[in-house]
PDB file of C-alpha atoms in Angstrom:
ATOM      1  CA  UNK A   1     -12.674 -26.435  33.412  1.00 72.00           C
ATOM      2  CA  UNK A   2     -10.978 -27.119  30.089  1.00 78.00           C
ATOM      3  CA  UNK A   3     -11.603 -25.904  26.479  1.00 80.00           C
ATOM      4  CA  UNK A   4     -10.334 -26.968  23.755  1.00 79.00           C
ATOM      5  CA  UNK A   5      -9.243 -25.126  20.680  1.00 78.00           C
ATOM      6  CA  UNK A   6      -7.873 -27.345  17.534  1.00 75.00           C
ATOM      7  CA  UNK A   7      -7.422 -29.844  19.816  1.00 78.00           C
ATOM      8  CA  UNK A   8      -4.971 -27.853  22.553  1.00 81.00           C
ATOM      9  CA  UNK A   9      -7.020 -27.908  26.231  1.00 82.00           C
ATOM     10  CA  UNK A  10      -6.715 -24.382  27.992  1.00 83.00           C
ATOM     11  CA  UNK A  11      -7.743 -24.166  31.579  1.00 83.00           C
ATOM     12  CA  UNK A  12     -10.208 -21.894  31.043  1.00 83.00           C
ATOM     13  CA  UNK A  13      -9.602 -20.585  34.851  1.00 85.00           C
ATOM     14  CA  UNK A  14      -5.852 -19.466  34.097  1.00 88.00           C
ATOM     15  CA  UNK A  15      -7.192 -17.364  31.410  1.00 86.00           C
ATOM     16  CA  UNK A  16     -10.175 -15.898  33.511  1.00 86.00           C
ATOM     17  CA  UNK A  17      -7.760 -14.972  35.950  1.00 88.00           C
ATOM     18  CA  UNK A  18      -5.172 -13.460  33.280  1.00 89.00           C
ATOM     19  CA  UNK A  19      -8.097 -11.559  32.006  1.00 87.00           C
ATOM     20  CA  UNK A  20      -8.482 -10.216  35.571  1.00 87.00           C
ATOM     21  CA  UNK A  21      -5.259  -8.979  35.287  1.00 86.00           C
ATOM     22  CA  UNK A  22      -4.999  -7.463  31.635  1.00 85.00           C
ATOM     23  CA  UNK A  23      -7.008  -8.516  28.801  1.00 89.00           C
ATOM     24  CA  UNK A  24      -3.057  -8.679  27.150  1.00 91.00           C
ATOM     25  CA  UNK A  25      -1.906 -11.239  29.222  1.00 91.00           C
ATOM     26  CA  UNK A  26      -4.574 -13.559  28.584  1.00 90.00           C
ATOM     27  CA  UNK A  27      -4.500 -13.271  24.817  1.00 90.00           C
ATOM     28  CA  UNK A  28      -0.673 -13.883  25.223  1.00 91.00           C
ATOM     29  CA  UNK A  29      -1.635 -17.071  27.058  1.00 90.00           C
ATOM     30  CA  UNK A  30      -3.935 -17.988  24.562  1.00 88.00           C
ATOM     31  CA  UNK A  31      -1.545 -17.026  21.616  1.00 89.00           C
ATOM     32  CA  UNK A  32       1.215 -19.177  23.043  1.00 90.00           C
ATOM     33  CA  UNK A  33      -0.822 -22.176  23.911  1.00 88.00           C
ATOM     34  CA  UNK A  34      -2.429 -22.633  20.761  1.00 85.00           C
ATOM     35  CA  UNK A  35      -0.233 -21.042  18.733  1.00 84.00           C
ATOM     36  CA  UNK A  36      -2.505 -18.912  16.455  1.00 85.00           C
ATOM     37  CA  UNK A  37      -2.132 -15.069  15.632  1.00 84.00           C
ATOM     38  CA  UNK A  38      -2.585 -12.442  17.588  1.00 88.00           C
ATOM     39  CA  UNK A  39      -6.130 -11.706  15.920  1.00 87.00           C
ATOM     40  CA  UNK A  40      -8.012 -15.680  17.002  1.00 86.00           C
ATOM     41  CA  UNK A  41      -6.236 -15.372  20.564  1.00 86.00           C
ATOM     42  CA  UNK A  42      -7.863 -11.932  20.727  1.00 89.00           C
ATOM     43  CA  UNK A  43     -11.074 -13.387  19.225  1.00 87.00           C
ATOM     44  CA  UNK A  44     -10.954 -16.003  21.740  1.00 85.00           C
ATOM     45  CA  UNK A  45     -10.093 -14.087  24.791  1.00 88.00           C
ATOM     46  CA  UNK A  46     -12.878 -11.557  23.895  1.00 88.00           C
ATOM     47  CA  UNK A  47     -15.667 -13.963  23.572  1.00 85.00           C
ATOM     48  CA  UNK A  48     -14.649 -15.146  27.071  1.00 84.00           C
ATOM     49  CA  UNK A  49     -14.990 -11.653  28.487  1.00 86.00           C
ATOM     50  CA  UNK A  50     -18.496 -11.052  26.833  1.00 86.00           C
ATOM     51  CA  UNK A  51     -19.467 -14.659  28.088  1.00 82.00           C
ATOM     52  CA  UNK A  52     -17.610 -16.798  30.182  1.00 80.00           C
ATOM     53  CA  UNK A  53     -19.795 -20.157  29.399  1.00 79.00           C
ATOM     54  CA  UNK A  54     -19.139 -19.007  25.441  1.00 76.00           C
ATOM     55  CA  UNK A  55     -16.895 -22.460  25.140  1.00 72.00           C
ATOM     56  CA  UNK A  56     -19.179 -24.871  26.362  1.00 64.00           C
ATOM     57  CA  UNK A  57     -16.514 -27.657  26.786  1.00 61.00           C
ATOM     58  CA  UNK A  58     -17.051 -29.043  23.025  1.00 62.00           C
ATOM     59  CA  UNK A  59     -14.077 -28.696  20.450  1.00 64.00           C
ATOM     60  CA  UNK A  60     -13.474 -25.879  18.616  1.00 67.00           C
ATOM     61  CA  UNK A  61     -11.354 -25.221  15.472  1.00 65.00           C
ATOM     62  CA  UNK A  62     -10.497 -22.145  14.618  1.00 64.00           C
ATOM     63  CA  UNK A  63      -9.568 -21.362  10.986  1.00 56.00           C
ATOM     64  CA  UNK A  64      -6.361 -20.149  10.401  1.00 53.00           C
ATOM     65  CA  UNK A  65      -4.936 -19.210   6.366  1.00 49.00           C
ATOM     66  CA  UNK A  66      -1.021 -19.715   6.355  1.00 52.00           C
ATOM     67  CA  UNK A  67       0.749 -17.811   3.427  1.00 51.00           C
ATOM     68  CA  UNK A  68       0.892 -21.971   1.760  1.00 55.00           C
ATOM     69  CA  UNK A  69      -2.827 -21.942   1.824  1.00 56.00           C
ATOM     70  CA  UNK A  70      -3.294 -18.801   0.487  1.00 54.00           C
ATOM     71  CA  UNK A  71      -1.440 -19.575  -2.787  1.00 56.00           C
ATOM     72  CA  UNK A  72      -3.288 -22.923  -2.910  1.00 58.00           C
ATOM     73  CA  UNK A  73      -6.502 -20.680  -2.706  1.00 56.00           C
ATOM     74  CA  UNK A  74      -5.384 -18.817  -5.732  1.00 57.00           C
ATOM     75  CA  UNK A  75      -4.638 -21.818  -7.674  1.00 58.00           C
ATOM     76  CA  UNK A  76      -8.375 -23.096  -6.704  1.00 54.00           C
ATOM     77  CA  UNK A  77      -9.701 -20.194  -8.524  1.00 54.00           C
ATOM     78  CA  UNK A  78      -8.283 -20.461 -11.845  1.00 55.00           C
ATOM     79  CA  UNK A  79     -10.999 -23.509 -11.896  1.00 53.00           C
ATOM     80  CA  UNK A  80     -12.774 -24.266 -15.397  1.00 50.00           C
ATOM     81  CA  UNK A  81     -16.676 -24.729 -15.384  1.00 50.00           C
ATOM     82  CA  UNK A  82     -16.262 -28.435 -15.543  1.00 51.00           C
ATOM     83  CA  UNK A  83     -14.767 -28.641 -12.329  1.00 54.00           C
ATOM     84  CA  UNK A  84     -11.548 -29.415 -13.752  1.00 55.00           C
ATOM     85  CA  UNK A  85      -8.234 -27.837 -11.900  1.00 52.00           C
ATOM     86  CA  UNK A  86      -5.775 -26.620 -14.093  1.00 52.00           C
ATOM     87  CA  UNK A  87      -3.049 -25.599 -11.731  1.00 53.00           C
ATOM     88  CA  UNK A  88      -0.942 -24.732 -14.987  1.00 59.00           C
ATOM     89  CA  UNK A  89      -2.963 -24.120 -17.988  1.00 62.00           C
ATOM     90  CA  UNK A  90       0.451 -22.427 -20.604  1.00 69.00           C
ATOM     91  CA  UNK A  91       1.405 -26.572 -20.370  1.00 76.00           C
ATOM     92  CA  UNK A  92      -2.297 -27.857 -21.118  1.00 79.00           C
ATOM     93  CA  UNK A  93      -2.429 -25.153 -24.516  1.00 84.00           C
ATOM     94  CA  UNK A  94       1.076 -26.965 -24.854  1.00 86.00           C
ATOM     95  CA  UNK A  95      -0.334 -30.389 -25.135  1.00 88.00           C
ATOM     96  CA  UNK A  96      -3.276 -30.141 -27.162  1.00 90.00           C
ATOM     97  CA  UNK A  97      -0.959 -27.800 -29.594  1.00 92.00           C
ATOM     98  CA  UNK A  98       1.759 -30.515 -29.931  1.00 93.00           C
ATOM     99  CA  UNK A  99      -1.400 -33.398 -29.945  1.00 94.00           C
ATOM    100  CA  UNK A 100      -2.695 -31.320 -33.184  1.00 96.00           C
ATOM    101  CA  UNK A 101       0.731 -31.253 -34.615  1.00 96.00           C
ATOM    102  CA  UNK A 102       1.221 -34.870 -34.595  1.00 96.00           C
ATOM    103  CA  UNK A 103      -2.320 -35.105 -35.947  1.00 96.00           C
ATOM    104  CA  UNK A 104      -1.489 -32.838 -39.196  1.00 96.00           C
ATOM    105  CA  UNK A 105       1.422 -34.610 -39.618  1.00 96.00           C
ATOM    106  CA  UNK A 106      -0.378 -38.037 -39.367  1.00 95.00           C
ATOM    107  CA  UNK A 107      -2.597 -36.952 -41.896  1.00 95.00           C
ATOM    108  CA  UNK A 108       0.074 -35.182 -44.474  1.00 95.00           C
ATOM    109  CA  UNK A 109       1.368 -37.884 -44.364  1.00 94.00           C
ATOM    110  CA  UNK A 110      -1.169 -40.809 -45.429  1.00 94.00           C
ATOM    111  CA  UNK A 111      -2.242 -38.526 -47.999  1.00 94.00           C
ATOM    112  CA  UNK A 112       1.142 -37.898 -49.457  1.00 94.00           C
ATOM    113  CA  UNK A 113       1.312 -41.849 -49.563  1.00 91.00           C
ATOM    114  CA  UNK A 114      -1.386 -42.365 -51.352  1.00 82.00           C
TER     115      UNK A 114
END
């Protein structure tokens, strides 16, 4: 039978049989199939020990945070109430001081024309 984890099929009967073997050699199989750490491949291999039927033949994604996603998480948090991302908000004080700026001098100026 095959499972399927983020779209990668596994014969689930290779890795019953590794597990046979060594719970180690499955999880390697796992690991190098699907390409995920060492802590998922565990995760996977152990649910398959406590249950063999656990993957029922429907897809299955397992989440994964790369060190790209976890900056991009950190960048999500520094969101305003409004829902509004600012991924760099030194160049948004920037703007509205330089917008002000031009608005003073707007105004000096039409009253020193006067």
């Amino acid at each position: 039978m095959k499972i399927v984890i983020n779209n990668i099929p596994l014969d689930k009967e290779i890795i019953l049989e590794l597990m046979d073997a060594g719970q180690l050699a499955a999880i390697k199989y796992v690991r190098a199939q699907t390409n995920l750490d060492l802590k998922e491949s565990k995760t996977i291999v152990e649910n398959l020990m406590a249950n063999p039927e656990y993957y029922d033949g429907k897809a299955h994604t397992i989440a994964v945070v790369s060190p790209d996603m976890a900056k991009n998480i950190e960048t999500l948090e520094k969101q305003s109430s409004n829902g509004m991302l600012y991924s760099k908000p030194n160049q948004v004080k920037k703007y509205v001081l330089i917008i002000i700026a031009i608005c003073l001098v707007a105004a000096l100026y039409l009253v020193l024309n006067r």
